[in-house]
PDB file of C-alpha atoms and ligand atoms in Angstrom:
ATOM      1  CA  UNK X   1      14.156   7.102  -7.017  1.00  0.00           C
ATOM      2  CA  UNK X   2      14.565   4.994  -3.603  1.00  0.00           C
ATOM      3  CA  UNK X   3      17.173   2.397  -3.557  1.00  0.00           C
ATOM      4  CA  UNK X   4      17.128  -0.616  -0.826  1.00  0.00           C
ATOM      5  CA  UNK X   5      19.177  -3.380   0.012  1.00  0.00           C
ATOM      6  CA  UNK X   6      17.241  -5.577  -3.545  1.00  0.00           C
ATOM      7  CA  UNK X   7      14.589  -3.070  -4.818  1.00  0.00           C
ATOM      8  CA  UNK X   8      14.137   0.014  -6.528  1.00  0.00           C
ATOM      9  CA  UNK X   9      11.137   2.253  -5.473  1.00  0.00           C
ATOM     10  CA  UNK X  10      11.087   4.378  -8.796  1.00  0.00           C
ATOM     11  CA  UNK X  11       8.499   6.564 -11.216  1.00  0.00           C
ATOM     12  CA  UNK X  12       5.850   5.104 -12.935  1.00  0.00           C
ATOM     13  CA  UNK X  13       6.574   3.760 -17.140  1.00  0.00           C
ATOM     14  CA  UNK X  14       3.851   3.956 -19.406  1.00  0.00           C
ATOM     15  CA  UNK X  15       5.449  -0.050 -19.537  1.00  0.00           C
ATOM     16  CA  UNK X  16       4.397  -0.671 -16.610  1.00  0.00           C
ATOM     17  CA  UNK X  17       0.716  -0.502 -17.233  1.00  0.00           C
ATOM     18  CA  UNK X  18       0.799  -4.311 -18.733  1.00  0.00           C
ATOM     19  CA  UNK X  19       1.951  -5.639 -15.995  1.00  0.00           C
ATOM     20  CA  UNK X  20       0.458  -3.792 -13.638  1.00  0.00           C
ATOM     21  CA  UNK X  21      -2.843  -4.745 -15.407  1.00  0.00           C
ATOM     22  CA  UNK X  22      -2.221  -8.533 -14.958  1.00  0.00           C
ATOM     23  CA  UNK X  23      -1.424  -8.199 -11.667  1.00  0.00           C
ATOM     24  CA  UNK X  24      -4.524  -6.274 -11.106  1.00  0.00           C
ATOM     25  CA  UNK X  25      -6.704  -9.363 -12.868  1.00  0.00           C
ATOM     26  CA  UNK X  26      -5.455 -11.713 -10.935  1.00  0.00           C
ATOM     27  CA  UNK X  27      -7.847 -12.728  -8.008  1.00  0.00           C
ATOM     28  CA  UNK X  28      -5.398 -13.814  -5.278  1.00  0.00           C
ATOM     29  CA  UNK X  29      -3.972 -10.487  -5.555  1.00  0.00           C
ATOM     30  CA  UNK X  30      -7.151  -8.615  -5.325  1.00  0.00           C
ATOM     31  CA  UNK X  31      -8.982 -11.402  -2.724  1.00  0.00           C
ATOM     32  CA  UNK X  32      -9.165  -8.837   0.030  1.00  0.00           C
ATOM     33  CA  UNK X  33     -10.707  -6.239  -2.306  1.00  0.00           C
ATOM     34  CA  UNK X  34     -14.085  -5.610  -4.163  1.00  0.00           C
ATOM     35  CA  UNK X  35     -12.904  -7.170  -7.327  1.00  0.00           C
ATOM     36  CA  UNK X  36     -10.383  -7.601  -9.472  1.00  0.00           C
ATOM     37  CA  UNK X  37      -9.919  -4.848 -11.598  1.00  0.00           C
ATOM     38  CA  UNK X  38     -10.210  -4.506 -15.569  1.00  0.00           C
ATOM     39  CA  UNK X  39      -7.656  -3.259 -18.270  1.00  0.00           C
ATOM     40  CA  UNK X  40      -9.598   0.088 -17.772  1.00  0.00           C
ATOM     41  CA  UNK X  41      -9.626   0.104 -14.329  1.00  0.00           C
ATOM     42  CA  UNK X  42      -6.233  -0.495 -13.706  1.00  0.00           C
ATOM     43  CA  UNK X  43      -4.757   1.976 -16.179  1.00  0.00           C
ATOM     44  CA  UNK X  44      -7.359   4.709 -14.412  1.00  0.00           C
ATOM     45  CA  UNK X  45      -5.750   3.548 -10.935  1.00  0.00           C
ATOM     46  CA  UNK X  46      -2.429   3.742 -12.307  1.00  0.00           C
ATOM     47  CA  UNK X  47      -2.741   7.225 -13.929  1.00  0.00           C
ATOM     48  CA  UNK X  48      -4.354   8.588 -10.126  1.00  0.00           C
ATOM     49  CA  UNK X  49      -1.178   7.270  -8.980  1.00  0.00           C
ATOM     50  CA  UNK X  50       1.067   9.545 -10.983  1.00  0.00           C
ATOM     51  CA  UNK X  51      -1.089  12.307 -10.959  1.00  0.00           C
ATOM     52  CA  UNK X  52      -0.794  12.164  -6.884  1.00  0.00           C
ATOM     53  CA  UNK X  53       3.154  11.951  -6.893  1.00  0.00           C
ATOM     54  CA  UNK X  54       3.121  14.664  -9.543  1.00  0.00           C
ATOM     55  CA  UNK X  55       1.944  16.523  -6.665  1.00  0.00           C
ATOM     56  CA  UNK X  56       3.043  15.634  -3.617  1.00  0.00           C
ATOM     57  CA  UNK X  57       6.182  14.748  -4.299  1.00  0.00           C
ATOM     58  CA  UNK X  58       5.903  11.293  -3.063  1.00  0.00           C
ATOM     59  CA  UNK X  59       3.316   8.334  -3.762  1.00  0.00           C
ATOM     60  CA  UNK X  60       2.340   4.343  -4.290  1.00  0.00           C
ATOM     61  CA  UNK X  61       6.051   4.401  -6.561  1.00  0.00           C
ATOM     62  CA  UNK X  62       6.526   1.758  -9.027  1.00  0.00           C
ATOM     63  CA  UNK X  63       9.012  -1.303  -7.070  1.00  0.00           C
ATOM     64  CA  UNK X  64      11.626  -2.820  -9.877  1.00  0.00           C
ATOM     65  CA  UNK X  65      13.568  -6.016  -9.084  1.00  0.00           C
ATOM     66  CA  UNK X  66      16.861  -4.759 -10.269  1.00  0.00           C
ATOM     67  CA  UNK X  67      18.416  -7.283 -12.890  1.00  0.00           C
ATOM     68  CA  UNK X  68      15.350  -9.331 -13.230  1.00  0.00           C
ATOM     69  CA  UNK X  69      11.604  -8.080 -12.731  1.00  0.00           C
ATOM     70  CA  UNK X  70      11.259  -4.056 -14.295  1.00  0.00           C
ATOM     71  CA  UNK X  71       7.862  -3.944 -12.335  1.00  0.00           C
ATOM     72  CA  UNK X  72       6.372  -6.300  -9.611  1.00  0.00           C
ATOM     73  CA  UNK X  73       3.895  -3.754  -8.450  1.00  0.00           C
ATOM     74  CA  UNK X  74       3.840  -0.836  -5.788  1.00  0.00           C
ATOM     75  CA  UNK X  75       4.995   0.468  -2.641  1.00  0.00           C
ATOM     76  CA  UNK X  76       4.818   4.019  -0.918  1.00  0.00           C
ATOM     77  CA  UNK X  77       2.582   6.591   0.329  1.00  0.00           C
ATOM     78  CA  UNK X  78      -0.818   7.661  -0.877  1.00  0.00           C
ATOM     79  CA  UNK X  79      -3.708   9.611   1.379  1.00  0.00           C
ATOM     80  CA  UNK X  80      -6.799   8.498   1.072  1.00  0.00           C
ATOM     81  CA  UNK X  81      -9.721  10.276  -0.071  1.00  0.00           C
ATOM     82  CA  UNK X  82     -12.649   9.161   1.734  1.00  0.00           C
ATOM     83  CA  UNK X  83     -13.404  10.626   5.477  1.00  0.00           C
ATOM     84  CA  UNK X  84     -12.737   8.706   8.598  1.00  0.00           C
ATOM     85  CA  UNK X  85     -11.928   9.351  12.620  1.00  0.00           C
ATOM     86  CA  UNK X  86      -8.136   9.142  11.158  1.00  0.00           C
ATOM     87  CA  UNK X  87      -8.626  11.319   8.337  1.00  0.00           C
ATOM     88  CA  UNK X  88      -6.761  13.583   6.666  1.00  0.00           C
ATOM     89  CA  UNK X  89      -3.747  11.343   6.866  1.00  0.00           C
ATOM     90  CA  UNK X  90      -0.791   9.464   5.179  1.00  0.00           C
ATOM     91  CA  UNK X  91      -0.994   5.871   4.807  1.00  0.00           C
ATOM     92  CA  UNK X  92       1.252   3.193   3.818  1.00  0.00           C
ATOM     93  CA  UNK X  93       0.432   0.809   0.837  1.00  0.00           C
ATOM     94  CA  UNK X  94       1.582  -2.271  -1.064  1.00  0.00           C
ATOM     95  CA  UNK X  95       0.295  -4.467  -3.820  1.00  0.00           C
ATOM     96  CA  UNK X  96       2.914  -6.766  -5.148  1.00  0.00           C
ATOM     97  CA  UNK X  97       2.377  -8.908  -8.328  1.00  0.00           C
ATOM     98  CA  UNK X  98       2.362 -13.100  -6.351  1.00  0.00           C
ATOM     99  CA  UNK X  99       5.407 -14.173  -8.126  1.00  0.00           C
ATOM    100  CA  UNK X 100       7.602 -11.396  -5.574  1.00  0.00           C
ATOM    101  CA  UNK X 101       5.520 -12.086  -2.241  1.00  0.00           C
ATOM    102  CA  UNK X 102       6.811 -14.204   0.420  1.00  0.00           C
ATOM    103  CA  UNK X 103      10.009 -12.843   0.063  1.00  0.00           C
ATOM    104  CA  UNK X 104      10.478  -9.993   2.254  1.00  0.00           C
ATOM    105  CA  UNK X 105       9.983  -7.123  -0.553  1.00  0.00           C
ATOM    106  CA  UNK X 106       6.920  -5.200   0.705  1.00  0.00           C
ATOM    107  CA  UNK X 107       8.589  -4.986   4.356  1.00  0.00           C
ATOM    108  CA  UNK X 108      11.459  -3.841   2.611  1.00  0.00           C
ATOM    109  CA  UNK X 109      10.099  -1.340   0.410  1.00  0.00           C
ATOM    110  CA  UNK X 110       7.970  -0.190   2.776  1.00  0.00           C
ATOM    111  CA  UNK X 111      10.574   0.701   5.604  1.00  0.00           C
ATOM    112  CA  UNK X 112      12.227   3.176   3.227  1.00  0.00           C
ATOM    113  CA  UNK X 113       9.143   4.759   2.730  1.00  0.00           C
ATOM    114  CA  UNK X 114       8.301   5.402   6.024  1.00  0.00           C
ATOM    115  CA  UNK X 115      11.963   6.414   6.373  1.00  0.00           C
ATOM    116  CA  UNK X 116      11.708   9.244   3.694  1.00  0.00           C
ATOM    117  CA  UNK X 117       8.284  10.029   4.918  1.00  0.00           C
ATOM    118  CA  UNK X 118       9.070  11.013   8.035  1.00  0.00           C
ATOM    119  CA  UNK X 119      12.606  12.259   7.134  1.00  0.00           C
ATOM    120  CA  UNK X 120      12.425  13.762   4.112  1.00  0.00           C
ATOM    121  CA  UNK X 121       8.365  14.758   3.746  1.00  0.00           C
ATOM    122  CA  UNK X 122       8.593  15.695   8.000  1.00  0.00           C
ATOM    123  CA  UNK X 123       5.035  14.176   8.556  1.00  0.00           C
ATOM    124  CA  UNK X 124       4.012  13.684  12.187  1.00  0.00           C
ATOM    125  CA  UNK X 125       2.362  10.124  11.712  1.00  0.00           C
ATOM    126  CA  UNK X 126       1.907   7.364   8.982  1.00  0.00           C
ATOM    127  CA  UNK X 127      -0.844   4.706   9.148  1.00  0.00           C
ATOM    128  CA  UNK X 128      -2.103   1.699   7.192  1.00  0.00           C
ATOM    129  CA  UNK X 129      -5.249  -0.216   7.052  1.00  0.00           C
ATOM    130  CA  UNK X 130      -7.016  -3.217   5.587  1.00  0.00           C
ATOM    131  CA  UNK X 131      -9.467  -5.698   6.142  1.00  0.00           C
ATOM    132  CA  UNK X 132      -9.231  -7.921   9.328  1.00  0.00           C
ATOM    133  CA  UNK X 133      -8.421 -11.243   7.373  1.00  0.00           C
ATOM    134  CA  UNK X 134      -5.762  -9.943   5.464  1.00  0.00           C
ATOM    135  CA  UNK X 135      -2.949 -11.084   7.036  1.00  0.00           C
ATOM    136  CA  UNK X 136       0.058 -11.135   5.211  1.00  0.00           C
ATOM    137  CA  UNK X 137      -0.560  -7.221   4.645  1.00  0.00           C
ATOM    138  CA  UNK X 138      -1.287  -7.234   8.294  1.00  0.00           C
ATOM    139  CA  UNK X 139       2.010  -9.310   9.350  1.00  0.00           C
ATOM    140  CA  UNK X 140       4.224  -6.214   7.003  1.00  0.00           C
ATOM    141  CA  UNK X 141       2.294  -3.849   9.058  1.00  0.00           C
ATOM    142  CA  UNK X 142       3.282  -5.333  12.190  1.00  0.00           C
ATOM    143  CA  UNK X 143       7.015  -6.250  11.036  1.00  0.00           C
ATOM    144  CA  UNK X 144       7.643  -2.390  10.446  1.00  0.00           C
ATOM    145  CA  UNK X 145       6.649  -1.854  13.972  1.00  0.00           C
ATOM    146  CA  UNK X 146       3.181  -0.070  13.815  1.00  0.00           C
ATOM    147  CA  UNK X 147       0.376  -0.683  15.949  1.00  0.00           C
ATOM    148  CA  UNK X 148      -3.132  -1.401  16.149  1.00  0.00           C
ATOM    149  CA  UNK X 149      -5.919   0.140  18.660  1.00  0.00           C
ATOM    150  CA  UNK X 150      -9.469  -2.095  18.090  1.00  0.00           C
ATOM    151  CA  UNK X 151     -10.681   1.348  18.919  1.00  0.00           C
ATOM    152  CA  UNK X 152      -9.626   2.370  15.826  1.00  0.00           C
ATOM    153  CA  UNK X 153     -11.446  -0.154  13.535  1.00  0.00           C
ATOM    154  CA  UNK X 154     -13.271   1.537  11.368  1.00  0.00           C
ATOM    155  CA  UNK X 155     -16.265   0.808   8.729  1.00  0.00           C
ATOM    156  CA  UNK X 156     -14.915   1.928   5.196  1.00  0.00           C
ATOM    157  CA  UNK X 157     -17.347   4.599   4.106  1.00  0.00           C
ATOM    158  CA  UNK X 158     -16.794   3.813   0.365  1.00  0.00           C
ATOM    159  CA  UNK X 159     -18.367   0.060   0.788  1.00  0.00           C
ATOM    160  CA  UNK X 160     -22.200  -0.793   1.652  1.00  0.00           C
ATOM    161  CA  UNK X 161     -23.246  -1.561   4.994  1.00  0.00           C
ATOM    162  CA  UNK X 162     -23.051  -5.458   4.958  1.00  0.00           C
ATOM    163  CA  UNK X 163     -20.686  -5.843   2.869  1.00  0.00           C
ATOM    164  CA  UNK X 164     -18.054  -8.140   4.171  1.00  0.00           C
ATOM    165  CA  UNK X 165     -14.765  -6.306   3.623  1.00  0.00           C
ATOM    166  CA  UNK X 166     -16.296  -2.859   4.932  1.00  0.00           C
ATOM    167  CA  UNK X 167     -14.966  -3.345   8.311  1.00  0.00           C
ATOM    168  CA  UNK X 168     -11.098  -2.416   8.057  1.00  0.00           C
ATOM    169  CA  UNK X 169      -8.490  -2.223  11.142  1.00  0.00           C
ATOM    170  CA  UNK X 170      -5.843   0.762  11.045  1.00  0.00           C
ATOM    171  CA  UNK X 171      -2.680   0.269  12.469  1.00  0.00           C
ATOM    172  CA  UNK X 172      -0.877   3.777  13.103  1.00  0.00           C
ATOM    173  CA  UNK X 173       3.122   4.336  13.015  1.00  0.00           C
ATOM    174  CA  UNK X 174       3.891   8.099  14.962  1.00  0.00           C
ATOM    175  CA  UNK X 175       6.946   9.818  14.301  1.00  0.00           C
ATOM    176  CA  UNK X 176       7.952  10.352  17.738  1.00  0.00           C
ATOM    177  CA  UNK X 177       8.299   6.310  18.259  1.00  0.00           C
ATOM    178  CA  UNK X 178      11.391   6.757  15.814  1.00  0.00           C
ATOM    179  CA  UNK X 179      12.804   8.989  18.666  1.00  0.00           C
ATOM    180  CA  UNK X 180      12.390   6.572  21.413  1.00  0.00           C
TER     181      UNK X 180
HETATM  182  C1  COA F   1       0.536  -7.959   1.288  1.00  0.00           C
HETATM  183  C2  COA F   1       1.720  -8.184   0.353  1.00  0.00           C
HETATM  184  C3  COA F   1       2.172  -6.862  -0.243  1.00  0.00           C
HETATM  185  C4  COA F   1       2.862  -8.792   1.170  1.00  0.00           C
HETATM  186  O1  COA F   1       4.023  -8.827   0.350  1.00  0.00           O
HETATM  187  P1  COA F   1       5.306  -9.690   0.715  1.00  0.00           P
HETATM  188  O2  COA F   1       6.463  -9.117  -0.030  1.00  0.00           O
HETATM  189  O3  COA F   1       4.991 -11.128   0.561  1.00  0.00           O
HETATM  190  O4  COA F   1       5.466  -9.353   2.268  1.00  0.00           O
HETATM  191  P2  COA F   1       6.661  -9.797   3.197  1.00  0.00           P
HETATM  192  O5  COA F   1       7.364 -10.984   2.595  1.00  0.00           O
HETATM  193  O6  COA F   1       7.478  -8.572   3.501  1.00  0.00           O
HETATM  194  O7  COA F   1       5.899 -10.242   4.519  1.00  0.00           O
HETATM  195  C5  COA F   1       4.778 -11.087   4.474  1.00  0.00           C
HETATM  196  C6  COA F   1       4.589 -11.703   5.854  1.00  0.00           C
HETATM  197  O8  COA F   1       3.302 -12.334   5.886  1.00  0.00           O
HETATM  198  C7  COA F   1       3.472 -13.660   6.357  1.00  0.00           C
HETATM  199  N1  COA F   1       2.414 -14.486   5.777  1.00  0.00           N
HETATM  200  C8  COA F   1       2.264 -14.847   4.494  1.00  0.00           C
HETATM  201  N2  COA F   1       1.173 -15.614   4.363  1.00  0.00           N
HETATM  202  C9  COA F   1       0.631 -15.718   5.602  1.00  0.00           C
HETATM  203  C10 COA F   1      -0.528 -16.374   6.127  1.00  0.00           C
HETATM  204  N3  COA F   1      -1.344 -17.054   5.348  1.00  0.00           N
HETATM  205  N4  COA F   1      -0.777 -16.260   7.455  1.00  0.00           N
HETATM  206  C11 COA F   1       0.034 -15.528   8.259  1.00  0.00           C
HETATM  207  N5  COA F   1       1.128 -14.880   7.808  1.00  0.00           N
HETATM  208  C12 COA F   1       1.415 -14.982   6.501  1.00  0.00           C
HETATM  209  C13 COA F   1       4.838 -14.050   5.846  1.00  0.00           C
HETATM  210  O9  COA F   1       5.345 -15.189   6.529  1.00  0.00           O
HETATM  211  C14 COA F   1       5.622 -12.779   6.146  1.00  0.00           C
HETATM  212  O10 COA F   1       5.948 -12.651   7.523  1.00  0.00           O
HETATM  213  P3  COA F   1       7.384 -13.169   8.119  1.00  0.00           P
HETATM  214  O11 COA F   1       8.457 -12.360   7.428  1.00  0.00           O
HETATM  215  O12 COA F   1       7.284 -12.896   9.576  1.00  0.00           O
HETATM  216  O13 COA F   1       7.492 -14.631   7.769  1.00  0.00           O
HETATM  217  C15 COA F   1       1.352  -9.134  -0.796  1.00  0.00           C
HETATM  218  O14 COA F   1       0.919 -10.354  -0.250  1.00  0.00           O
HETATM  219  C16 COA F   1       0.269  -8.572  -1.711  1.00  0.00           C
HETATM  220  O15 COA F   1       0.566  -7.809  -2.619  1.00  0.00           O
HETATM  221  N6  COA F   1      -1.005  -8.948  -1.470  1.00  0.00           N
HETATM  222  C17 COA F   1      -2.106  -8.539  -2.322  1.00  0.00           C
HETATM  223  C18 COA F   1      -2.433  -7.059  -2.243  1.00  0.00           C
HETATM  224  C19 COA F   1      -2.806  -6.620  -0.855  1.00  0.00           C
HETATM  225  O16 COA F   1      -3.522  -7.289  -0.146  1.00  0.00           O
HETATM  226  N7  COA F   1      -2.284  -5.432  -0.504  1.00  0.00           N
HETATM  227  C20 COA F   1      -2.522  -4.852   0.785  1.00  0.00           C
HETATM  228  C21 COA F   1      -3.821  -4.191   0.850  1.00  0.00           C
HETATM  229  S1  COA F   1      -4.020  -3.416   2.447  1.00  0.00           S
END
């Protein structure tokens, strides 16, 4: 379990599924992705999830609102499983449920776990991607300090050619920046 200044980063609760599966139907959430994902779908994502932290150790963890929301959705560390230019790596990832956006959370979250990545789990680098017009994902990205290349953009292999969120920008956090 991670604690921050107003969130805990924690282990998944088979009571977390409900939630997580309404915040996975909801199409604002899931605008930059294929679609939004069913009952099915979401408990399938969820139980990759906790198989992965099972592990590695670390993961996408479940982020609590102490004292008021038990789940508002996940932030942490996941590696993806398609092959890129970038690949294998560690990335960093958020999906929030939209009644804790806007207020600083995923930035939050996130900075701890690129903190315990690179201190505790010693990688050398941790990236993050998404599609060009996401840009609240890409302003967190940016407020933690990583940076993007264009030559870096990348096609994601898992979507068709022509379809319009296969195009995806990576922005790329090193460890040695942390000891500059
Ligand atoms: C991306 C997401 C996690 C951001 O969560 P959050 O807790 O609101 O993020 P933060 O509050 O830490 O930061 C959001 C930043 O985006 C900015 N922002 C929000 N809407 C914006 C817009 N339309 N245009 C430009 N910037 C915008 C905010 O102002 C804030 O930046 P600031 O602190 O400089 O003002 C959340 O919106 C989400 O879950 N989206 C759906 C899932 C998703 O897209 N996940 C990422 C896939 S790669």
């Amino acid at each position: 379990m991670i604690r921050t200044a107003r969130l805990i980063l924690r282990a998944w609760r088979d009571d977390d599924l409900e939630p997580f599966a309404a915040m996975n139907a909801d199409s604002a959430v899931m605008e930059h992705f294929p679609k939004p994902l069913s009952r099915e779908e979401s408990d399938e994502t969820a139980a990759r999830i906790r198989a992965f932290m099972e592990v590695r150790g670390f993961g996408l963890w479940a982020v609590e609102v102490p004292g008021s929301l038990p789940f508002v959705g996940f932030v942490g560390l996941t590696s993806p499983l398609f092959e890129a230019p970038f690949t294998p790596c560690v990335e960093v990832g958020w999906r929030l449920a939209r009644v804790a956006w806007g207020l600083g959370y995923a930035t939050e979250a996130a900075r701890a776990a690129l903190d315990l990545g690179f201190d505790r789990f010693g990688l050398d680098e941790i990236v993050s991607m998404t599609v060009p017009r996401n840009v609240r994902s890409r302003r967190v990205m940016e407020k933690l300090g990583m940076t993007r290349e264009p030559a870096d953009d990348f096609d994601h292999p898992r979507l068709p050619e022509e379809h319009p969120l296969r195009r995806h920008v990576l922005y790329r956090f090193p460890g040695s920046r942390r000891l500059a």
